XYZ file of C-alpha atoms in Angstrom:
496
model
C 82.270 -13.637 -52.359
C 84.312 -10.513 -51.771
C 86.746 -11.177 -54.666
C 85.492 -8.932 -57.503
C 87.236 -11.043 -60.171
C 85.422 -14.222 -59.108
C 82.913 -15.735 -61.517
C 79.303 -16.182 -60.471
C 78.675 -19.945 -60.256
C 76.033 -21.575 -62.415
C 73.195 -23.478 -60.789
C 74.470 -26.816 -62.108
C 77.977 -26.144 -60.809
C 76.562 -25.066 -57.438
C 74.665 -28.331 -57.120
C 77.731 -30.532 -57.753
C 79.044 -30.488 -54.126
C 75.499 -30.981 -52.789
C 74.846 -33.996 -55.024
C 78.294 -35.379 -54.176
C 77.560 -35.010 -50.447
C 74.091 -36.562 -50.662
C 75.515 -39.532 -52.568
C 78.280 -40.097 -50.016
C 75.912 -39.772 -47.062
C 73.428 -42.240 -48.554
C 76.259 -44.688 -49.314
C 77.583 -44.334 -45.747
C 74.143 -44.959 -44.250
C 73.699 -48.103 -46.377
C 77.193 -49.368 -45.586
C 77.685 -48.312 -41.959
C 74.048 -47.900 -40.803
C 73.952 -46.343 -37.289
C 77.754 -46.133 -37.210
C 77.758 -43.645 -40.100
C 78.009 -40.698 -37.686
C 81.041 -42.266 -36.001
C 83.442 -40.983 -38.657
C 82.219 -41.735 -42.211
C 79.709 -38.861 -42.342
C 82.243 -36.444 -40.864
C 84.697 -37.328 -43.634
C 81.933 -37.088 -46.259
C 81.159 -33.523 -45.164
C 84.855 -32.642 -45.195
C 85.282 -34.139 -48.683
C 82.257 -32.223 -49.997
C 83.623 -29.020 -48.471
C 86.980 -29.688 -50.146
C 85.232 -30.250 -53.490
C 83.340 -26.952 -53.154
C 86.622 -25.200 -52.321
C 88.436 -26.723 -55.323
C 85.625 -25.688 -57.668
C 85.615 -22.211 -56.164
C 89.369 -21.728 -56.595
C 89.955 -23.304 -60.024
C 86.635 -22.694 -61.798
C 85.231 -19.530 -60.212
C 88.613 -17.961 -59.413
C 87.630 -17.247 -55.799
C 90.582 -16.471 -53.545
C 91.265 -19.263 -51.058
C 91.513 -16.683 -48.272
C 87.901 -15.617 -48.932
C 86.675 -19.204 -48.682
C 88.754 -19.862 -45.579
C 87.437 -16.706 -43.897
C 83.863 -17.816 -44.553
C 84.607 -21.300 -43.190
C 86.057 -19.761 -40.022
C 82.996 -17.510 -39.750
C 80.716 -20.514 -40.210
C 82.540 -22.489 -37.512
C 82.363 -19.515 -35.146
C 78.570 -19.614 -35.431
C 78.621 -23.194 -34.108
C 81.149 -22.683 -31.310
C 78.497 -21.926 -28.697
C 76.528 -25.016 -29.740
C 79.584 -27.256 -29.436
C 80.473 -25.831 -26.023
C 76.916 -26.406 -24.797
C 77.040 -29.949 -26.156
C 80.266 -30.727 -24.281
C 78.909 -29.258 -21.051
C 75.630 -31.178 -21.426
C 77.684 -34.375 -21.689
C 79.251 -33.550 -18.317
C 75.863 -32.538 -16.924
C 74.339 -35.909 -17.830
C 77.237 -37.748 -16.181
C 77.016 -35.763 -12.927
C 73.208 -35.859 -12.861
C 73.265 -39.651 -13.059
C 75.924 -39.892 -10.344
C 73.989 -37.464 -8.127
C 70.783 -39.493 -8.502
C 68.880 -36.748 -10.351
C 68.251 -38.742 -13.539
C 67.616 -41.991 -11.596
C 65.069 -40.098 -9.444
C 63.267 -38.819 -12.557
C 63.129 -42.346 -13.940
C 62.140 -43.845 -10.568
C 59.112 -41.597 -10.093
C 58.276 -41.526 -13.796
C 58.010 -45.314 -13.951
C 55.418 -45.170 -11.177
C 53.382 -42.307 -12.644
C 53.368 -43.000 -16.402
C 51.564 -45.941 -18.019
C 53.378 -47.476 -21.017
C 50.323 -46.979 -23.257
C 50.453 -43.187 -22.873
C 54.171 -42.564 -22.509
C 54.531 -41.156 -26.051
C 51.955 -38.332 -25.740
C 53.117 -37.713 -22.153
C 56.711 -37.303 -23.371
C 55.571 -34.795 -25.983
C 53.418 -32.833 -23.512
C 56.010 -32.737 -20.728
C 58.737 -31.562 -23.104
C 56.388 -29.008 -24.671
C 55.628 -27.492 -21.262
C 59.277 -27.378 -20.187
C 60.449 -25.929 -23.522
C 57.624 -23.367 -23.503
C 58.701 -22.251 -20.029
C 62.424 -22.190 -20.795
C 62.459 -21.280 -24.482
C 65.080 -23.949 -25.132
C 64.589 -27.270 -26.903
C 68.218 -28.149 -26.173
C 67.904 -27.615 -22.418
C 64.686 -29.642 -22.447
C 66.036 -32.688 -24.288
C 69.357 -32.560 -22.432
C 67.653 -32.747 -19.025
C 64.039 -33.965 -18.957
C 64.480 -35.747 -22.293
C 67.319 -37.913 -20.980
C 65.136 -39.092 -18.085
C 62.183 -39.808 -20.403
C 64.457 -41.899 -22.631
C 65.373 -43.941 -19.550
C 61.703 -44.410 -18.645
C 60.878 -45.564 -22.174
C 63.827 -47.944 -22.169
C 62.748 -49.476 -18.855
C 59.229 -49.958 -20.251
C 60.491 -51.661 -23.396
C 59.216 -48.919 -25.725
C 61.249 -48.481 -28.954
C 63.598 -45.589 -28.260
C 63.094 -44.077 -31.710
C 59.433 -43.498 -30.855
C 60.230 -42.053 -27.436
C 62.890 -39.730 -28.836
C 60.547 -38.663 -31.652
C 57.904 -37.671 -29.101
C 60.507 -35.814 -27.023
C 61.783 -33.884 -30.052
C 58.229 -33.063 -31.160
C 57.297 -31.630 -27.775
C 60.585 -29.801 -27.268
C 60.418 -28.059 -30.639
C 56.751 -27.138 -30.236
C 57.537 -25.452 -26.919
C 60.691 -23.818 -28.275
C 58.829 -22.508 -31.322
C 55.970 -20.976 -29.321
C 58.007 -19.579 -26.425
C 58.725 -15.824 -26.326
C 61.992 -16.753 -24.586
C 63.298 -18.752 -27.565
C 66.144 -17.281 -29.613
C 64.739 -18.513 -32.944
C 61.274 -17.211 -32.052
C 62.848 -13.788 -31.571
C 65.112 -14.075 -34.616
C 62.407 -14.877 -37.193
C 60.219 -11.761 -36.637
C 63.348 -9.600 -36.432
C 64.392 -10.807 -39.900
C 60.889 -10.397 -41.325
C 60.165 -6.978 -39.822
C 57.310 -7.750 -37.435
C 56.990 -7.866 -33.653
C 57.409 -10.921 -31.432
C 53.864 -11.428 -30.160
C 52.240 -10.784 -33.548
C 54.540 -13.518 -34.847
C 53.652 -15.959 -32.040
C 49.891 -15.383 -32.428
C 50.119 -15.973 -36.183
C 52.066 -19.222 -35.684
C 49.127 -20.645 -33.718
C 47.289 -21.390 -36.998
C 49.978 -23.795 -38.216
C 51.759 -24.876 -35.039
C 48.881 -25.845 -32.731
C 47.083 -28.038 -35.332
C 50.413 -29.728 -36.110
C 51.024 -30.483 -32.431
C 47.457 -31.684 -31.818
C 47.716 -34.050 -34.790
C 51.095 -35.238 -33.499
C 49.586 -35.964 -30.068
C 46.792 -37.963 -31.719
C 49.345 -39.966 -33.696
C 51.446 -40.584 -30.577
C 48.344 -41.720 -28.684
C 47.361 -44.146 -31.452
C 50.929 -45.397 -31.759
C 51.118 -45.956 -28.008
C 47.785 -47.764 -27.769
C 48.555 -50.136 -30.630
C 52.188 -50.692 -29.701
C 53.062 -54.232 -28.674
C 54.722 -53.465 -25.362
C 57.465 -55.752 -24.153
C 55.623 -57.654 -21.442
C 58.840 -58.910 -19.894
C 60.170 -55.369 -19.607
C 56.915 -54.060 -18.107
C 56.769 -56.947 -15.670
C 60.282 -56.152 -14.527
C 59.452 -52.529 -13.593
C 59.049 -53.347 -9.859
C 62.464 -55.003 -9.993
C 63.907 -51.952 -11.768
C 62.487 -49.671 -9.059
C 64.036 -51.858 -6.371
C 67.382 -51.903 -8.163
C 67.394 -48.102 -8.572
C 66.719 -47.671 -4.856
C 69.451 -50.151 -3.993
C 72.070 -48.281 -6.047
C 71.055 -44.632 -5.555
C 69.797 -42.565 -2.646
C 66.475 -41.441 -4.163
C 64.278 -38.615 -2.912
C 62.163 -35.646 -4.112
C 64.903 -33.259 -2.950
C 66.930 -34.215 -6.022
C 64.422 -32.387 -8.247
C 65.826 -29.102 -6.934
C 68.714 -29.509 -9.378
C 66.659 -29.593 -12.621
C 64.317 -26.983 -11.124
C 67.315 -24.666 -10.754
C 68.074 -25.023 -14.476
C 64.488 -24.157 -15.412
C 64.520 -21.112 -13.120
C 67.842 -19.895 -14.537
C 66.634 -20.205 -18.126
C 63.358 -18.419 -17.311
C 65.438 -15.635 -15.737
C 67.274 -15.398 -19.089
C 70.575 -16.761 -17.830
C 72.416 -17.782 -21.042
C 72.309 -21.501 -21.800
C 76.036 -22.178 -21.418
C 76.507 -20.760 -17.885
C 73.148 -22.268 -16.865
C 74.327 -25.717 -17.954
C 77.697 -25.254 -16.245
C 75.958 -24.296 -12.997
C 73.611 -27.262 -13.421
C 76.648 -29.532 -13.722
C 78.154 -28.012 -10.578
C 74.868 -28.422 -8.671
C 74.744 -32.054 -9.783
C 78.284 -32.595 -8.530
C 77.477 -31.046 -5.147
C 74.398 -33.280 -4.822
C 76.516 -36.330 -5.658
C 78.970 -35.520 -2.870
C 76.141 -34.828 -0.410
C 73.645 -37.606 -1.145
C 75.454 -40.441 -2.968
C 78.378 -41.097 -0.630
C 77.584 -44.808 -0.296
C 77.520 -45.234 -4.088
C 80.795 -43.329 -4.490
C 82.419 -45.553 -1.851
C 81.323 -48.658 -3.815
C 82.645 -47.186 -7.066
C 86.038 -46.244 -5.621
C 86.374 -49.375 -3.477
C 87.284 -47.485 -0.295
C 85.552 -45.408 2.352
C 84.089 -42.134 1.135
C 86.211 -39.009 1.372
C 86.173 -35.694 -0.452
C 89.210 -36.811 -2.447
C 87.595 -40.096 -3.518
C 84.365 -38.240 -4.256
C 86.242 -35.727 -6.394
C 87.899 -38.537 -8.386
C 84.583 -40.253 -9.112
C 82.921 -36.937 -9.926
C 85.596 -35.947 -12.454
C 85.365 -39.381 -14.050
C 81.587 -39.118 -14.417
C 81.808 -35.586 -15.824
C 84.408 -36.457 -18.446
C 83.987 -40.159 -19.250
C 80.384 -40.612 -18.135
C 78.783 -42.580 -15.318
C 80.029 -46.173 -15.166
C 79.020 -48.709 -12.524
C 78.473 -52.458 -12.726
C 75.386 -53.139 -10.621
C 74.911 -56.720 -11.781
C 71.622 -55.819 -13.500
C 71.930 -55.383 -17.280
C 68.860 -53.145 -17.549
C 70.073 -50.823 -14.790
C 73.547 -50.645 -16.302
C 72.051 -49.943 -19.730
C 69.933 -47.138 -18.296
C 72.647 -45.285 -16.438
C 76.071 -46.091 -17.897
C 76.208 -43.084 -20.211
C 76.986 -39.379 -20.429
C 80.302 -37.595 -20.105
C 82.057 -34.921 -22.123
C 84.109 -37.456 -24.092
C 80.926 -39.113 -25.338
C 80.074 -35.934 -27.248
C 83.308 -35.712 -29.252
C 81.873 -37.543 -32.272
C 78.889 -35.202 -32.363
C 81.139 -32.144 -32.041
C 83.284 -33.253 -35.002
C 80.116 -33.851 -37.044
C 78.974 -30.276 -36.367
C 82.404 -28.824 -37.187
C 82.651 -30.749 -40.478
C 79.128 -29.614 -41.393
C 80.149 -26.016 -40.731
C 83.197 -26.460 -42.998
C 80.942 -27.664 -45.816
C 78.410 -24.873 -45.259
C 81.168 -22.260 -45.046
C 82.778 -23.476 -48.280
C 79.422 -23.399 -50.070
C 78.721 -19.881 -48.842
C 82.269 -18.614 -49.437
C 82.156 -19.724 -53.085
C 78.707 -18.205 -53.625
C 77.159 -21.590 -54.442
C 74.725 -21.487 -51.524
C 73.458 -18.066 -52.572
C 73.141 -19.153 -56.216
C 70.939 -22.113 -55.299
C 68.787 -19.949 -53.014
C 68.363 -17.298 -55.711
C 67.272 -19.968 -58.194
C 64.533 -21.033 -55.802
C 63.372 -17.412 -55.508
C 63.413 -17.058 -59.290
C 60.748 -19.796 -59.566
C 58.226 -17.817 -57.492
C 55.054 -17.074 -59.478
C 52.516 -16.239 -56.775
C 51.749 -16.048 -53.065
C 51.507 -19.811 -52.589
C 54.756 -20.514 -54.401
C 56.487 -17.664 -52.513
C 55.654 -19.183 -49.124
C 56.428 -22.646 -50.488
C 59.810 -21.398 -51.727
C 60.524 -19.954 -48.273
C 59.750 -23.300 -46.641
C 61.847 -25.190 -49.199
C 64.778 -22.784 -48.831
C 64.818 -23.141 -45.051
C 64.766 -26.938 -45.290
C 67.470 -26.890 -47.970
C 69.681 -24.625 -45.854
C 69.199 -26.876 -42.836
C 70.574 -29.657 -45.034
C 73.460 -27.716 -46.596
C 74.440 -24.923 -44.186
C 73.711 -27.378 -41.336
C 72.666 -24.611 -38.986
C 69.204 -23.615 -37.775
C 70.066 -19.926 -37.560
C 71.313 -19.732 -41.157
C 68.124 -21.517 -42.255
C 66.230 -18.528 -40.827
C 68.683 -15.702 -41.566
C 69.401 -16.330 -45.262
C 65.781 -16.878 -46.443
C 64.707 -14.002 -44.191
C 67.062 -11.634 -46.006
C 66.373 -13.157 -49.398
C 62.561 -13.164 -49.388
C 61.748 -10.016 -47.392
C 61.478 -7.756 -50.460
C 59.354 -10.302 -52.339
C 56.818 -10.486 -49.482
C 56.532 -6.689 -49.536
C 56.045 -6.660 -53.304
C 53.314 -9.282 -53.114
C 51.535 -7.218 -50.468
C 51.965 -9.813 -47.721
C 52.212 -8.936 -44.046
C 55.748 -9.618 -42.703
C 54.325 -12.131 -40.225
C 53.736 -14.500 -43.168
C 57.483 -14.576 -43.731
C 58.386 -14.952 -40.051
C 55.924 -17.830 -39.662
C 57.243 -19.644 -42.728
C 60.821 -19.270 -41.471
C 59.895 -20.978 -38.204
C 57.523 -23.542 -39.733
C 60.458 -24.985 -41.674
C 63.719 -23.467 -40.442
C 63.224 -24.156 -36.743
C 61.482 -27.515 -36.721
C 63.198 -29.464 -39.518
C 66.715 -28.909 -38.135
C 66.638 -31.915 -35.723
C 65.599 -34.240 -38.570
C 68.957 -33.928 -40.344
C 71.801 -36.012 -38.835
C 74.602 -33.583 -39.746
C 72.695 -30.427 -38.786
C 73.882 -29.024 -35.447
C 70.425 -29.669 -33.956
C 70.114 -33.215 -35.292
C 73.619 -34.032 -34.086
C 72.900 -32.538 -30.666
C 69.635 -34.426 -30.119
C 71.209 -37.731 -31.156
C 74.182 -37.062 -28.909
C 72.318 -36.227 -25.712
C 69.582 -38.857 -26.045
C 71.788 -41.624 -27.404
C 69.323 -42.311 -30.227
C 70.414 -41.929 -33.864
C 68.741 -39.106 -35.778
C 67.467 -41.455 -38.476
C 66.025 -43.698 -35.757
C 63.847 -40.995 -34.162
C 63.202 -38.822 -37.243
C 60.330 -40.985 -38.622
C 58.456 -40.445 -35.338
C 59.042 -36.699 -34.928
C 55.546 -36.104 -36.285
C 55.237 -32.452 -35.274
C 58.428 -31.560 -37.118
C 56.971 -32.883 -40.385
C 53.423 -31.656 -39.897
C 54.398 -28.041 -39.207
C 55.826 -27.277 -42.690
C 53.197 -29.486 -44.366
C 50.309 -27.560 -42.781
C 52.038 -24.272 -43.571
C 52.406 -25.274 -47.232
C 48.761 -26.446 -47.338
C 47.427 -23.132 -46.010
C 49.626 -21.196 -48.431
C 48.639 -23.350 -51.398
C 44.927 -22.772 -50.785
C 45.434 -19.160 -49.618
C 43.852 -19.898 -46.238
C 44.463 -17.279 -43.548
C 47.236 -15.523 -45.496
C 47.128 -11.934 -44.293
C 47.858 -9.057 -46.655
C 49.280 -5.682 -45.710
C 48.712 -3.735 -48.958
C 48.490 -4.408 -52.693
C 51.805 -3.995 -54.470
C 53.365 -4.991 -57.783
C 54.645 -8.549 -57.938
C 58.422 -8.835 -58.203
C 60.049 -9.331 -61.568
C 62.772 -11.851 -62.360
C 65.327 -9.077 -62.113
C 64.282 -8.511 -58.509
C 65.110 -12.113 -57.718
C 68.501 -11.839 -59.351
C 69.364 -8.707 -57.439
C 68.839 -10.088 -53.980
C 71.872 -9.584 -51.734
C 72.427 -12.477 -49.374
C 75.814 -11.927 -47.849
């Protein structure tokens, strides 16, 4: 709050918009179920943001211009994410039309047994995300194909998506190429590889336990025998609709290479969309001719390509399973997710612009009484900010600024702070439907956040193991002995 005449909000007042939002969201989920993200939750976030703004103006005497500026700043943080989301929608549409996604599903159905698909999904996504440093690129490309494989096998999509998210966020968290993996040590004051090595103690056990749970879940899952028995028919149908071949894997390989070479995500995804379009015009001419109803030409190909990129792939093959697998994607299909992210940013910006977000965070810091509670408070703050600020980066940035002095005063090495920021801030973001990460994952995979969240085992286990180690003071490294912070230290923390 830059307005010097503004009153500092009380904790109770700061919690009013949060409680109001939680109540509306719960009511929407009960009433609308999976359709809650199709408009009701967006309006709930907007209403909660409006309530925070009204309280800020009339109770705290904050200038509306200050709140509006913070809302604009908050939205600007999410602009890149929304652009990537829109481009990924187009990428999915062109990759299906080009045969890239069908090829992944075609070969995957032959290589992966239904009993082990869940741990395989987690491992494959972990490897790709570790190599690329991007959970979003992983789920938006390989993850889409794995969803199709799981669907063809009759595996509940919530389980498949949970395994995909678990693997993608493990790889993202441990990759030196990841933006959040670089951000956390920068905020804490330690170096990148010290941070990554220290995360091994919480992250690897969490992922191993998740793999065990996925294996057990897969082995004891009652697979849909009819769906499994129809796999040969699905393979035949895919071959009859698309021109399938290993050469199509050059397109996703190009994305992986670009990300490894540190090409920013947005241009990499745009180029991936273009490559998919070129492949469609080169290798799927027969399919395009069927879709347009005339002989293939560059003009007809261009029309079909633009339709797939914007509205998604749409083709009636006569097989319901095939149509269900591939009739998806497109930029327009991401509009609901984009509005959810924007409304979440409005709420988070209003909370931050009125000082309510900072007041709640400071109250959490004020409850710290020792090393265990300090790390626990860091984890809780990151999770809380993922729920209220709705942005993964803010869930790392704000606690990083807020707790840094306290870690020094308790004589803790900065890597304890950086690890805690990632153990909660990075991995819990896709579990929240209105968080930019949760909205993105649901949008690209076509599986509601609340449907896959119960099965994203790694994303729960990571903060739980971190809290366990902190509570029992296991492997908590000290730097030097210093005086514990007083309550006045907590009150004097500058967050903005």
